[in-house]
Coordinates of C-alpha atoms in Angstrom, one line a residue:
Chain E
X171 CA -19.9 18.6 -18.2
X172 CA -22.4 15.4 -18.8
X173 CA -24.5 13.8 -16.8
X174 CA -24.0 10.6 -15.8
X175 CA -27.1 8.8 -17.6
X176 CA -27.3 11.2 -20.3
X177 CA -28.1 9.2 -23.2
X178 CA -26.3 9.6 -26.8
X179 CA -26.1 6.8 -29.5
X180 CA -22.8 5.9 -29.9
X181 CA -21.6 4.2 -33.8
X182 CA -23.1 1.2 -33.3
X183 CA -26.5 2.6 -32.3
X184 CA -26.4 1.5 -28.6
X185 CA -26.2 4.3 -26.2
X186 CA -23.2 4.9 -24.4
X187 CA -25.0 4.4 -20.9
X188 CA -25.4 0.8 -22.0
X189 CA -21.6 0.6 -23.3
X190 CA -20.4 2.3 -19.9
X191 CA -22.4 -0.2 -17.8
X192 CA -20.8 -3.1 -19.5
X193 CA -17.5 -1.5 -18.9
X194 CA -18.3 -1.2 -15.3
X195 CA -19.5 -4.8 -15.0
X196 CA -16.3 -5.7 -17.1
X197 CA -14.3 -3.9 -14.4
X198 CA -15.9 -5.4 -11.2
X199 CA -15.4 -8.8 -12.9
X200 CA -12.0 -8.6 -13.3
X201 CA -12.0 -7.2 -9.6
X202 CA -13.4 -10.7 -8.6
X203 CA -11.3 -12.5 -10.8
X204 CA -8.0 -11.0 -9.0
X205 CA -9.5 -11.6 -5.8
X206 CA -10.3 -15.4 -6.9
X207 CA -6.2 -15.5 -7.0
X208 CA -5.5 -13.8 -4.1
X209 CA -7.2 -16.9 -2.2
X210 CA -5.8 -19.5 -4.1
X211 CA -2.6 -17.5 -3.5
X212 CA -3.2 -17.4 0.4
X213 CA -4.5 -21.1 0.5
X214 CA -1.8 -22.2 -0.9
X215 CA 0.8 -20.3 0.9
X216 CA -0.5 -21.0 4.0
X217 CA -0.7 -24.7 3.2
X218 CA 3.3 -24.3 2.4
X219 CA 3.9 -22.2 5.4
X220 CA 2.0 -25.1 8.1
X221 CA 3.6 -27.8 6.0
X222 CA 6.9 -26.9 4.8
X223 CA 5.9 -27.8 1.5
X224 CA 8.6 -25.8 -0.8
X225 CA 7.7 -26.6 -3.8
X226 CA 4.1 -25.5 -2.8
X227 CA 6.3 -22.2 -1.5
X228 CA 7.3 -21.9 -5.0
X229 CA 4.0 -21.9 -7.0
X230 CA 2.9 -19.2 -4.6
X231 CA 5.7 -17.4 -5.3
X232 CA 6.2 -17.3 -9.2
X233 CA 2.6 -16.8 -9.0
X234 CA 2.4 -13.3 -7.8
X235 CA 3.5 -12.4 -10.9
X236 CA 0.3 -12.8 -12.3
X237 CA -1.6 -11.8 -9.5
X238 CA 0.4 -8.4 -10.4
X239 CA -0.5 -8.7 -14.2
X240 CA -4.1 -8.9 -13.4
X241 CA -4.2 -5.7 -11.5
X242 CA -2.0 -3.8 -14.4
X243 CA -4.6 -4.9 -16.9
X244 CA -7.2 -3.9 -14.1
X245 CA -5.7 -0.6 -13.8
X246 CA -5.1 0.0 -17.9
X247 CA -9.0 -0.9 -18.5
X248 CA -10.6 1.1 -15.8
X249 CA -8.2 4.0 -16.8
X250 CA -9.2 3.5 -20.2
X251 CA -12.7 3.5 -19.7
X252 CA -12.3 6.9 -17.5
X253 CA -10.5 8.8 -20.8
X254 CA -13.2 7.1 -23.6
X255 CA -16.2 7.7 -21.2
X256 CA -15.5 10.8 -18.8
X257 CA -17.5 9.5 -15.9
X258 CA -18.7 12.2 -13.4
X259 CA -19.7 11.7 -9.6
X260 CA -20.5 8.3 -8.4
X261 CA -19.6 6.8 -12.1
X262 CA -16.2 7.9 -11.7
X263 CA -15.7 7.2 -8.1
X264 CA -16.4 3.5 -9.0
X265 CA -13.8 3.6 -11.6
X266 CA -10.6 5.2 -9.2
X267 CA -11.8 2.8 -6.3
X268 CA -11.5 -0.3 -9.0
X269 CA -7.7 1.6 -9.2
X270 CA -7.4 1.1 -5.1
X271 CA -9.2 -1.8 -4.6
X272 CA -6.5 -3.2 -7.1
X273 CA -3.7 -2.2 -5.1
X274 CA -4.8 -3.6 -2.1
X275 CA -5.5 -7.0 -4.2
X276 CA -2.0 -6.9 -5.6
X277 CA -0.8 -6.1 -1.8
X278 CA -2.6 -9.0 -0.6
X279 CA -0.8 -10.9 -3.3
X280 CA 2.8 -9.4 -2.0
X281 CA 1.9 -10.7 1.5
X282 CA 0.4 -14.5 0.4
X283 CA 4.3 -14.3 -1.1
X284 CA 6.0 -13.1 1.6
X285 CA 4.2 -16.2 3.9
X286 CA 5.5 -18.5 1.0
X287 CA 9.0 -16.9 1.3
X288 CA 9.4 -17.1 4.7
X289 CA 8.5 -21.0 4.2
X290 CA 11.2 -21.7 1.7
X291 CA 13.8 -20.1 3.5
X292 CA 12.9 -22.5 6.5
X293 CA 12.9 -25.4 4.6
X294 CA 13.3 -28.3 5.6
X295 CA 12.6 -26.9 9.4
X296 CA 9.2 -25.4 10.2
X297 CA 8.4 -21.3 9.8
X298 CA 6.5 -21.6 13.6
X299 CA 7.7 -23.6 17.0
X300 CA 5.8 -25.8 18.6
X301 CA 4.3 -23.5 21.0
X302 CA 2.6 -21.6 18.3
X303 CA 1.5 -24.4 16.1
X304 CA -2.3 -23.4 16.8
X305 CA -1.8 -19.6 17.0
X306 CA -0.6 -19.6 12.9
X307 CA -3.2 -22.4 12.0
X308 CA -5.7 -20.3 13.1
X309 CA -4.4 -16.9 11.9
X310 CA -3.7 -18.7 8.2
X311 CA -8.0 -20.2 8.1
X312 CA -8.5 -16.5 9.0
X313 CA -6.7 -15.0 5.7
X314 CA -8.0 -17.6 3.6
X315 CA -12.0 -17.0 4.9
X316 CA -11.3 -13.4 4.9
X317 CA -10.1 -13.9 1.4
X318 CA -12.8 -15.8 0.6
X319 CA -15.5 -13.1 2.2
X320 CA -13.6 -11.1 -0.2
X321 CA -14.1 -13.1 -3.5
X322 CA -17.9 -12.5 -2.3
X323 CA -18.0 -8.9 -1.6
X324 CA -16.9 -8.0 -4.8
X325 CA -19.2 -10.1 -6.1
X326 CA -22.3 -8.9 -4.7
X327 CA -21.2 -5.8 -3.0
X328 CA -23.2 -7.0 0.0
X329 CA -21.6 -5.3 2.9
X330 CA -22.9 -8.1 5.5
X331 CA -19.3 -10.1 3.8
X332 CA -17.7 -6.3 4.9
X333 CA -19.0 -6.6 8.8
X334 CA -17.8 -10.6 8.5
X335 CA -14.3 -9.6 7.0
X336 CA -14.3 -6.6 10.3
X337 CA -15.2 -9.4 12.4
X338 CA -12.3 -12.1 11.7
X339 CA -10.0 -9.2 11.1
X340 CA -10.4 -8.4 15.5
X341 CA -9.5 -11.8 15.7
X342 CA -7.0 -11.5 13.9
X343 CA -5.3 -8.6 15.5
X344 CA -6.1 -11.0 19.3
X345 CA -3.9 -13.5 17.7
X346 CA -1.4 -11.3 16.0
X347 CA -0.9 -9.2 19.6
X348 CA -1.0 -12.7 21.7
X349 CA 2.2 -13.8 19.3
X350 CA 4.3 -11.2 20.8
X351 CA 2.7 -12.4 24.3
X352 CA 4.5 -15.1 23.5
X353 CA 7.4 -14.4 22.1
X354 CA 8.2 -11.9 24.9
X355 CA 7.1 -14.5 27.9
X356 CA 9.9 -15.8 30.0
X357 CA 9.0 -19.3 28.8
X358 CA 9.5 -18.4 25.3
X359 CA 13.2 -20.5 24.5
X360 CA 13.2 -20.3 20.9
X361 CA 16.4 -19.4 18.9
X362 CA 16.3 -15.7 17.5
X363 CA 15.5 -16.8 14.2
X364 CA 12.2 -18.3 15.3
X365 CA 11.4 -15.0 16.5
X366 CA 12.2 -13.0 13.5
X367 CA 9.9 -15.7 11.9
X368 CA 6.9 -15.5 14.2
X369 CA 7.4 -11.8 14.3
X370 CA 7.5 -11.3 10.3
X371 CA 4.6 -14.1 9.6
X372 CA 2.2 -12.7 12.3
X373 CA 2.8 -9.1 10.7
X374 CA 2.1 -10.4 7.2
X375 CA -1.0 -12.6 8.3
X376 CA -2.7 -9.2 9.8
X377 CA -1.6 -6.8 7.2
X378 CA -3.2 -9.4 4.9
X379 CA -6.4 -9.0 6.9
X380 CA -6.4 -5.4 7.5
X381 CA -6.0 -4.7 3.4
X382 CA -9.2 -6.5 2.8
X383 CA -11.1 -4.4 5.8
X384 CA -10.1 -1.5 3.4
X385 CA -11.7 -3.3 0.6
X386 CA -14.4 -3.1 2.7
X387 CA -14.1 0.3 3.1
X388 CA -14.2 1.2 -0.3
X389 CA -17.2 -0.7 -1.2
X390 CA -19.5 0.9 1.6
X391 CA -18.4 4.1 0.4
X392 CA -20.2 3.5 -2.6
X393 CA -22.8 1.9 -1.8
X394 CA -23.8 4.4 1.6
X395 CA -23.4 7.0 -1.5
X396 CA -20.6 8.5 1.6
X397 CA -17.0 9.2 0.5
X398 CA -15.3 10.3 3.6
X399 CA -11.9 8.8 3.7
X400 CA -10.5 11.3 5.6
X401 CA -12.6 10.8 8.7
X402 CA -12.7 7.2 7.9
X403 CA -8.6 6.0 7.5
X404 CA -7.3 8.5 9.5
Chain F
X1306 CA -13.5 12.3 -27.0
X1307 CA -11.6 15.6 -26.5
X1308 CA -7.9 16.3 -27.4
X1309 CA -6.0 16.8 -24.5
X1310 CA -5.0 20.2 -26.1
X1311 CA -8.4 21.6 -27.2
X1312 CA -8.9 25.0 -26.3
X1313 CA -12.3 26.3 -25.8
X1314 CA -13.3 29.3 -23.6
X1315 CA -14.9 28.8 -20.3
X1316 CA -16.8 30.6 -18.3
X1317 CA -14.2 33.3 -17.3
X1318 CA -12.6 33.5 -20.7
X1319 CA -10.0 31.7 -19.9
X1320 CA -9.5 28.6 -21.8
X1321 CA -10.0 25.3 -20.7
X1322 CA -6.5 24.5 -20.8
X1323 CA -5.0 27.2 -18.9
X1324 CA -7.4 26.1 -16.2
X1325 CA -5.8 22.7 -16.2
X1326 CA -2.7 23.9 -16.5
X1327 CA -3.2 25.3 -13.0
X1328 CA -5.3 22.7 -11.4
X1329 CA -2.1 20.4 -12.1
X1330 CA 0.1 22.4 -10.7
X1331 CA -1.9 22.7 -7.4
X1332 CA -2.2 19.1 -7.5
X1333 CA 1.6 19.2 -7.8
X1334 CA 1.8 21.7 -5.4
X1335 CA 0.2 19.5 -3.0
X1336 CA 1.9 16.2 -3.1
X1337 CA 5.0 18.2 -2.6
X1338 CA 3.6 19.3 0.3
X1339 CA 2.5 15.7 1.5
X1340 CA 6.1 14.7 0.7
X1341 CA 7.4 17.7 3.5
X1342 CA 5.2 16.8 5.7
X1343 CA 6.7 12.8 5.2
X1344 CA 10.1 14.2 5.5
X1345 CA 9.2 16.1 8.9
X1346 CA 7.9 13.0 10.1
X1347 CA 10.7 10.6 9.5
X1348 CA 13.5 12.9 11.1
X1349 CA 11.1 13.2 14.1
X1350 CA 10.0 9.4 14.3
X1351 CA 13.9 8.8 13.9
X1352 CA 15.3 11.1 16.4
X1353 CA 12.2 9.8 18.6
X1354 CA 13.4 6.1 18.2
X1355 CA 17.3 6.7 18.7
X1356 CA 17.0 9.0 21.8
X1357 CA 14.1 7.2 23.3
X1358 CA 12.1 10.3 23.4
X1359 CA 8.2 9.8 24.0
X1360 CA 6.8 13.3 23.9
X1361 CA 8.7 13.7 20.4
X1362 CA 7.1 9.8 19.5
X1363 CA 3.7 10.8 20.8
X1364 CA 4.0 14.3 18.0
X1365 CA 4.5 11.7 15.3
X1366 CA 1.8 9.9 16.0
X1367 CA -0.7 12.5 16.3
X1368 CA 0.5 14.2 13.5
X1369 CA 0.6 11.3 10.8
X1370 CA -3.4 11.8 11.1
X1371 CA -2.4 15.4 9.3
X1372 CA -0.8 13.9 6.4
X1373 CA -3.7 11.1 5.9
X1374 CA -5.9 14.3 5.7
X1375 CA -3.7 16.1 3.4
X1376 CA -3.7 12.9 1.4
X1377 CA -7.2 12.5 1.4
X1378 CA -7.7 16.3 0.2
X1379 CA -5.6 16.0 -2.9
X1380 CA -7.2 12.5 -4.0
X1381 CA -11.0 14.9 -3.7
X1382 CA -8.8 17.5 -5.9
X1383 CA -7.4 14.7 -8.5
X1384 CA -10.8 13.2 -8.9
X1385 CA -12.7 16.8 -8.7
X1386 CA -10.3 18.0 -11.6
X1387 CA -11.0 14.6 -13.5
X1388 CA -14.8 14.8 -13.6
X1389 CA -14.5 18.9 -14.3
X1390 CA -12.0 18.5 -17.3
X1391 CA -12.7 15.1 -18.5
X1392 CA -8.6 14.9 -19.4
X1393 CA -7.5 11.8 -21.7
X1394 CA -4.1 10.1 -22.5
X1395 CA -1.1 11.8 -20.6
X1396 CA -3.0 14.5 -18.5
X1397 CA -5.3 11.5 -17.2
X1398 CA -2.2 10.0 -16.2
X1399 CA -0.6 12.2 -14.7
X1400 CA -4.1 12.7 -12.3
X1401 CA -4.1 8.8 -11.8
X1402 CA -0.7 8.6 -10.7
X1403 CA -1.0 11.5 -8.4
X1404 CA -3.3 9.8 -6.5
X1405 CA -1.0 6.4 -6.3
X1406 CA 1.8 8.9 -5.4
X1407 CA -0.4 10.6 -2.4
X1408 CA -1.0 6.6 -1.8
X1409 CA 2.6 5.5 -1.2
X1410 CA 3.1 9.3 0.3
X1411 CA 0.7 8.2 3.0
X1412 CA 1.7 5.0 3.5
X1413 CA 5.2 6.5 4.4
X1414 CA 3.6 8.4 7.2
X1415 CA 2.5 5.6 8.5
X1416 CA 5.4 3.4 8.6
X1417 CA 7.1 6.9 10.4
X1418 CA 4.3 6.6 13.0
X1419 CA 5.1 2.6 13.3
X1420 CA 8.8 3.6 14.2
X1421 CA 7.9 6.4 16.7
X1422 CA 5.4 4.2 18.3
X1423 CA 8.2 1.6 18.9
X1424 CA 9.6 4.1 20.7
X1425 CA 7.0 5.1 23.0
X1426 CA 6.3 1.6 23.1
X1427 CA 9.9 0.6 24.7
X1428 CA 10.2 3.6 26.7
X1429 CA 12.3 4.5 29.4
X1430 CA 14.4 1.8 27.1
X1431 CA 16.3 2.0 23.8
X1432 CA 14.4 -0.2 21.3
X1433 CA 17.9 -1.1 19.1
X1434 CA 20.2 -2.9 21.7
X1435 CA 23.9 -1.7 21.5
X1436 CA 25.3 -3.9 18.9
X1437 CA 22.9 -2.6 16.3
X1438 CA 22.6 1.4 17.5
X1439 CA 24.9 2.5 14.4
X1440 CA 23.4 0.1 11.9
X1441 CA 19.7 1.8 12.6
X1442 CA 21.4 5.2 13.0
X1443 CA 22.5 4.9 9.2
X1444 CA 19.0 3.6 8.4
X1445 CA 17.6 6.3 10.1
X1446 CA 20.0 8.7 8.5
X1447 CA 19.1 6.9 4.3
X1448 CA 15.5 7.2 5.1
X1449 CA 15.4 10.9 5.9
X1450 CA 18.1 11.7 3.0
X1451 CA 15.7 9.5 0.8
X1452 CA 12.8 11.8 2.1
X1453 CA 14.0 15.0 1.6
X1454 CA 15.3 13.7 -2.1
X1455 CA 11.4 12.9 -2.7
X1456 CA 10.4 16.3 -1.9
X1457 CA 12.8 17.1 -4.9
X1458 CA 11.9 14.5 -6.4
X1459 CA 8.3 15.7 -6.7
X1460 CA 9.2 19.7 -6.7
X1461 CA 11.3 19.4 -10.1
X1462 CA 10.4 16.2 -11.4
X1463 CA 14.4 15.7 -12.0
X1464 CA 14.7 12.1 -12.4
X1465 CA 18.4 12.0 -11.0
X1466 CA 16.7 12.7 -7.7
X1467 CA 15.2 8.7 -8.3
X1468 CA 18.3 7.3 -9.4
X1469 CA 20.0 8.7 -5.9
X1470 CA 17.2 7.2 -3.7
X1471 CA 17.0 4.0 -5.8
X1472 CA 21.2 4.2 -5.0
X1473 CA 20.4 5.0 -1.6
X1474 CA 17.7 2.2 -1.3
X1475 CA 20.3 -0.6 -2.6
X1476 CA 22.4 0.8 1.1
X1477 CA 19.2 0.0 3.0
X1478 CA 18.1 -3.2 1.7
X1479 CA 21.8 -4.3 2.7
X1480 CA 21.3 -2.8 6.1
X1481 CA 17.9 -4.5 6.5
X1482 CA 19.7 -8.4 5.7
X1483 CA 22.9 -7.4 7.7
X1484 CA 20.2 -6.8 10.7
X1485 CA 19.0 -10.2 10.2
X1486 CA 22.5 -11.4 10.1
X1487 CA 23.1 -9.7 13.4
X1488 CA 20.1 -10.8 15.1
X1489 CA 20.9 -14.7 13.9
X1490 CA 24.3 -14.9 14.6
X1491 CA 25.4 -16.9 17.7
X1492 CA 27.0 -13.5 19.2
X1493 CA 23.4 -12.2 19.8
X1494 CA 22.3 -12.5 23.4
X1495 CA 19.6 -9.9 23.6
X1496 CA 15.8 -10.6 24.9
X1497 CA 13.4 -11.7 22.5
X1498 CA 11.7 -8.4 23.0
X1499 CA 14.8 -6.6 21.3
X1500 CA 14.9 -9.2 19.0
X1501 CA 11.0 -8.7 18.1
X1502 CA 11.9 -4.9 18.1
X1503 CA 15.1 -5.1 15.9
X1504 CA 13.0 -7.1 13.1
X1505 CA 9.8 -4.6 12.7
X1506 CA 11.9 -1.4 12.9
X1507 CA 14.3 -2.7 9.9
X1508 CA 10.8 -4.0 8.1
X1509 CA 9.9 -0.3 8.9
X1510 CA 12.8 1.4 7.8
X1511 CA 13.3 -0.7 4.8
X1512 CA 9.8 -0.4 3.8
X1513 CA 9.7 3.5 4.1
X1514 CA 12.5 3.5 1.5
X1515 CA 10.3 1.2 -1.1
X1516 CA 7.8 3.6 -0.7
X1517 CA 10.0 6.3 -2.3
X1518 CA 11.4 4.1 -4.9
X1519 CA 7.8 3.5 -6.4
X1520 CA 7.2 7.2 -6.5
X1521 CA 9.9 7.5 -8.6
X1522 CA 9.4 5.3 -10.8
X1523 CA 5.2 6.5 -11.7
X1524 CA 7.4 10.0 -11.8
X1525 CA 9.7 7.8 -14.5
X1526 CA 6.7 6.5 -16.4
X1527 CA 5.3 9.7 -16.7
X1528 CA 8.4 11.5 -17.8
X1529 CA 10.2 8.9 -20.2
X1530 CA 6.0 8.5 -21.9
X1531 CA 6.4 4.8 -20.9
X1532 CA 3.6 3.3 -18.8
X1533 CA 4.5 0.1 -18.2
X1534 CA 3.8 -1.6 -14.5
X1535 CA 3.3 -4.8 -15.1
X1536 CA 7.2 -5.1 -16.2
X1537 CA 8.5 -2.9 -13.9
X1538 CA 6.7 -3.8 -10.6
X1539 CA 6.2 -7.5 -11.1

């Protein structure tokens, strides 16, 4: 077993402390740089989704592809770093939350592309009737704050962005349970399909949400020093 | 850098490989047992949502906080057994996809919980109005078949259990459009509330099934030496 700052010179004379910190900073940049496309990905999408804009729908969606690339190459570095270096304790709890953190970044991803889907398949008509123009608007500058909060945690691992993120995300869920308020009101005269789509969209904006709260999650783990997912997700 | 097949005596006597051996088959061990637990869940959720009973709805709900905590314990086991044996190449993958199998395993619980808490939701009612009760009864029926395959899935690491749930996945996604089909033809004259219903327990359904189709293929990668996500979930 070593410990984690044990200090050994590696070939090239710089110990491999130093070498494993600037795999770690090498790891939590690519973290940001995935979460840099998750909110384009979500701007955009939600720009398609309020405007009908297919072609927009499009980009989004060919995208993810390399929003999914990113978090493969993610995933092959941090594993690689865990079999060169054999992190311990909090070293190697940083490296398999980089592995989750990931997923829910590619997730994120998945969901910015369904919103784009469900926009293309409208086209030319609007996702969203009139009588929830303002709900969606507001839910899509949520995901796109949220995923900018996001971009910013993982940059500075400052968990005040975490208790901002946990703070849009309630709204979010208001809005997300006050679609099916409306959709299930007698006034509500939409065709079936419009209620498949507001029922689909609202799901995707708040699963969206909720994957960056675990984000979150992740991060105060390691920075409280707690690791109690059990108690925490359950 | 140690050889995944370097033997040198531990403590006990017993070589250091011997001792892996058996941690990874207790990590094994586990997810199997995850995957039962999945399995339980799923034919209660289902026979919860197609008989409209609550108390059996409320037992799936309460218990899916059991399999997040039987999740959580083998991801402390994957990463305890990382840190203790340092393992590289295959054996490191193996650990790293055990915990992205207890991942989707626990996602799966979830989406059984989602289903019985439609239930309970729209009780004394039936959540799938008449025209749709056999179309969710087969859905109901692929996603415990592709549960219990999983188990055996993960038991014997038989890849033809994969290639039936991926068969039996192909039924579902088909089952999933044809509910769209349904609920957007001009025959459909339910409430919007059945309507809302119809559309998140076919997410549900299909979803669960997705779920099991990943796990087979990390099981595939693993198997066939090929580790390739970034072609194969793109």
């Amino acid at each position: 077993m070593r410990a984690p700052d044990e200090r050994r010179p590696n070939m090239n004379g710089r110990n491999m402390r130093e070498v494993f910190q600037q795999e770690l900073a090498e790891v939590q940049e690519r973290l940001v740089a995935i979460a840099e496309s998750v909110h384009e990905a979500i701007t955009l999408a939600q720009q398609a989704f309020s405007t009908s804009d297919v072609a927009l729908a499009e980009r989004v969606i060919e995208g993810d592809q390399h929003i999914d690339a990113q978090a493969d190459e993610l995933d092959e570095l941090a594993i690689d770093v865990i079999a060169r270096q054999g992190p311990v304790a909090r070293d190697l709890r940083i490296l398999v939350s980089s592995l989750r953190i990931s997923a829910s970044l590619e997730r994120m991803g998945d969901l910015a592309r369904h919103i784009a889907t469900l926009a293309r398949y409208r086209f030319p008509d609007a996702v969203v009737p009139e009588p929830l123009i303002s709900t969606f608007e507001r839910m899509g500058e949520l995901d796109i704050e949220i995923a900018r909060l996001n971009v910013e945690l993982l940059k500075t691992e400052n968990l005040e962005y975490h208790e901002k993120i946990s703070e849009l995300d309630i709204e979010l869920d208001e809005l997300h349970k006050s679609v099916f308020d409306s959709v299930l009101a007698e006034e509500w005269n939409e065709p079936a399909n419009a209620t498949v789509d507001v029922t689909l969209a609202s799901r995707y904006h708040e699963r969206f949400a909720d994957h960056a709260v675990t984000i979150g999650k992740k991060i105060q783990y390691l920075s409280t020093g707690d690791w109690a997912p059990a108690e925490e997700e359950a």
